[in-house]
Short mmCIF file of C-alpha atoms in Angstrom, two decimals:
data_model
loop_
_atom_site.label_atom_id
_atom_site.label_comp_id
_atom_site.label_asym_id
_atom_site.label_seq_id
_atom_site.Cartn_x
_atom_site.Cartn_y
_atom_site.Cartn_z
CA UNK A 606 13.52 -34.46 28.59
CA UNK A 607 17.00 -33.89 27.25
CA UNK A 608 16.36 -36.49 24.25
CA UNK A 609 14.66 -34.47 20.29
CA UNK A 610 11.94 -36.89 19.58
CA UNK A 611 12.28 -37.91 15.94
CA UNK A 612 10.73 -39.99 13.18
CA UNK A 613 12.56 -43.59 12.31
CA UNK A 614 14.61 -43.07 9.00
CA UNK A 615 12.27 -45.93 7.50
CA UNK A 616 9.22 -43.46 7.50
CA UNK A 617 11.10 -40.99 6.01
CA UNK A 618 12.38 -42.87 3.05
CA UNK A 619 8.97 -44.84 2.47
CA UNK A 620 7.27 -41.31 2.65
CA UNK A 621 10.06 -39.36 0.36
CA UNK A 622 9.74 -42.51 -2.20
CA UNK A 623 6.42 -42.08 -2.32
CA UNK A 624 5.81 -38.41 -2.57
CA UNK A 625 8.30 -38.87 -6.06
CA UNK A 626 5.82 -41.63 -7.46
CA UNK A 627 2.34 -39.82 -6.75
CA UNK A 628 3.10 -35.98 -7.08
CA UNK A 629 5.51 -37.11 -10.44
CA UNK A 630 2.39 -38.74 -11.93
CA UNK A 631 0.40 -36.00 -10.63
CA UNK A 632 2.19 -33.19 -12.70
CA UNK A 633 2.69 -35.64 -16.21
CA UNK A 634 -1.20 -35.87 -16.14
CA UNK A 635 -1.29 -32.01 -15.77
CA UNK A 636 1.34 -31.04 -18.39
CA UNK A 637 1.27 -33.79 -21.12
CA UNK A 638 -1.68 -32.07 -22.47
CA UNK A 639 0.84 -30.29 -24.73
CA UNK A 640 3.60 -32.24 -25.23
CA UNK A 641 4.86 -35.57 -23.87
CA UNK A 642 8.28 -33.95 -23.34
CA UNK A 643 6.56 -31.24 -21.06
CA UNK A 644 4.75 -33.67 -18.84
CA UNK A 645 7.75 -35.60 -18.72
CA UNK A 646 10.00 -32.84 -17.36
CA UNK A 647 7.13 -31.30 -15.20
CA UNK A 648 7.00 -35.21 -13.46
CA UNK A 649 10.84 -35.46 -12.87
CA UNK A 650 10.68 -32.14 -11.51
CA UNK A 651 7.64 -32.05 -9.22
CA UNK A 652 8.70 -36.12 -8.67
CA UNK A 653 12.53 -35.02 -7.23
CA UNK A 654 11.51 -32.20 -5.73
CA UNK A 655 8.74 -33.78 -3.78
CA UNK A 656 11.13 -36.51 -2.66
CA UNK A 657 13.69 -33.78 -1.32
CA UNK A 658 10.72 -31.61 0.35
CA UNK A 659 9.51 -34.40 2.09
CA UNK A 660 12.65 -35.41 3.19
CA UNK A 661 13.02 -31.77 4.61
CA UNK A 662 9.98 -31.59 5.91
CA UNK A 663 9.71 -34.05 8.15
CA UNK A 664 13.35 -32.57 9.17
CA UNK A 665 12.01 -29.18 9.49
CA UNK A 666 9.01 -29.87 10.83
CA UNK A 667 10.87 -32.03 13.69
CA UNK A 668 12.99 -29.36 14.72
CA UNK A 669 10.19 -26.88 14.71
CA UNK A 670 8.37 -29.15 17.02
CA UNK A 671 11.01 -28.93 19.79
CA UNK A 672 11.24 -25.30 19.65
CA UNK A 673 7.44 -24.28 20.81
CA UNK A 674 6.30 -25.07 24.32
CA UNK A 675 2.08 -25.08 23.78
CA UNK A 676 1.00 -28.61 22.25
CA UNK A 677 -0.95 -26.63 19.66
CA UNK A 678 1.58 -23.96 18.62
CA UNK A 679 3.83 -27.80 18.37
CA UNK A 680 1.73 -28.88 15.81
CA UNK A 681 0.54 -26.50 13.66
CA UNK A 682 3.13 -23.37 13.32
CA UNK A 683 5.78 -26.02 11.79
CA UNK A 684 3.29 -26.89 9.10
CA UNK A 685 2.58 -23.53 8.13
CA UNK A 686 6.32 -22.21 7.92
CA UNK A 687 6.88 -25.58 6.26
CA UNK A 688 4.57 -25.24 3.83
CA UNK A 689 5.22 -21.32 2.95
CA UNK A 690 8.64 -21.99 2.38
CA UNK A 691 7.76 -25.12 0.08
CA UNK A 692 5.57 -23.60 -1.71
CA UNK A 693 8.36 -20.69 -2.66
CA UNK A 694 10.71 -22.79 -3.81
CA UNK A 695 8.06 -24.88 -6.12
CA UNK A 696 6.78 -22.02 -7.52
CA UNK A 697 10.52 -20.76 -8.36
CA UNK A 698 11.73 -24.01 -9.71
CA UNK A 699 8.58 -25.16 -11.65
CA UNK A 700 8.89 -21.48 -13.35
CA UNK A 701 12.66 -22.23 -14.31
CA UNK A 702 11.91 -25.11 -15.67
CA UNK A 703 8.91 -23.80 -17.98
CA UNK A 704 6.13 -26.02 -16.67
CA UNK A 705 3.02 -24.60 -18.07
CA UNK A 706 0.38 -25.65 -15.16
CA UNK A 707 2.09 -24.38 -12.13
CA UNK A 708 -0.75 -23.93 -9.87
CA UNK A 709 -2.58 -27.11 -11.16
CA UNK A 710 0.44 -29.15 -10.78
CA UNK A 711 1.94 -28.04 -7.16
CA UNK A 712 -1.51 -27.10 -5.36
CA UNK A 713 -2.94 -30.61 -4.74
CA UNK A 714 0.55 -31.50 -3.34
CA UNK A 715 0.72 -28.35 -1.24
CA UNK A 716 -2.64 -29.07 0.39
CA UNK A 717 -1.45 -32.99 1.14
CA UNK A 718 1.98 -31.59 2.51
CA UNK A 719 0.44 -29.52 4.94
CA UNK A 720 -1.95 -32.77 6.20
CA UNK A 721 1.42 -34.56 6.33
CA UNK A 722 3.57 -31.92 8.46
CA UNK A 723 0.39 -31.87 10.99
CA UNK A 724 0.14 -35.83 10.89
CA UNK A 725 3.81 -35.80 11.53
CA UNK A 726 3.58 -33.29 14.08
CA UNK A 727 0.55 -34.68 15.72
CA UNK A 728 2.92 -37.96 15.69
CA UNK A 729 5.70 -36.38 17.74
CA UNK A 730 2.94 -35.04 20.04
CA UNK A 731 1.57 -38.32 20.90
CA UNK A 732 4.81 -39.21 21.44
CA UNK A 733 6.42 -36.94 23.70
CA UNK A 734 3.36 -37.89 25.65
CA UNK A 735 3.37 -41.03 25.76
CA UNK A 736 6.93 -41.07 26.82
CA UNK A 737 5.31 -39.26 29.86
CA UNK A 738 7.07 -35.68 29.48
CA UNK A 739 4.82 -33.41 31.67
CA UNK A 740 6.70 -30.18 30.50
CA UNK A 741 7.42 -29.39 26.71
CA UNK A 742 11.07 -28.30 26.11
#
């Protein structure tokens, strides 16, 4: 099969959009405890960067997918490297930008991110198959 099998743009936008609303919300209600301005900030941070991960990640997580032959190693090394390197660069930005419940606010999100890059690429799996590809590239 010469053709990457990707996910329509559609599901990537509709996911990205809302990854913002849900993990935004998630991290006000776990930093407004203090201050209004902190949950605030913590949401528009967690919010934009959730809507750019998710964008990458199904990216990533696509192009991972095409690079391992065994249908297992396909779906679940992409969602681990995925999710290590997410949770880096949440860490590092959530610390610049002084949000006082790092762990509280980024863990639940983690955890669902990881579901999502194995739903995703347990989605590509299914199908590659279906498409009746008998070798993996």
């Amino acid at each position: 099969m010469t053709q990457n099998i990707r996910t329509s743009k559609l599901f990537n936008l509709i996911s990205a959009g809302l990854a913002f609303l849900l993990w935004g919300s998630w991290a006000y209600v776990m930093n407004s405890g203090e201050s209004a301005q902190q949950g605030v900030v913590a949401a528009l941070t967690q919010g934009t960067a959730s809507f750019m991960i998710t964008l990458f990640m199904v990216q990533a997580v696509t192009h991972l997918f095409h690079r391992f032959d065994r249908p297992l190693v396909k779906v679940v090394v992409p969602a681990l490297i995925v999710i290590c390197f997410t949770g880096f660069c949440l860490v590092n930005v959530h610390t610049l930008m002084g949000t006082p419940r790092i762990i509280a606010t980024i863990l639940p999100a983690l955890m669902v991110a990881f579901s999502f890059c194995m739903f995703t690429s347990w989605r590509l799996l299914r199908i590659h198959q279906q498409q009746g590809a008998t070798q993996y590239e």
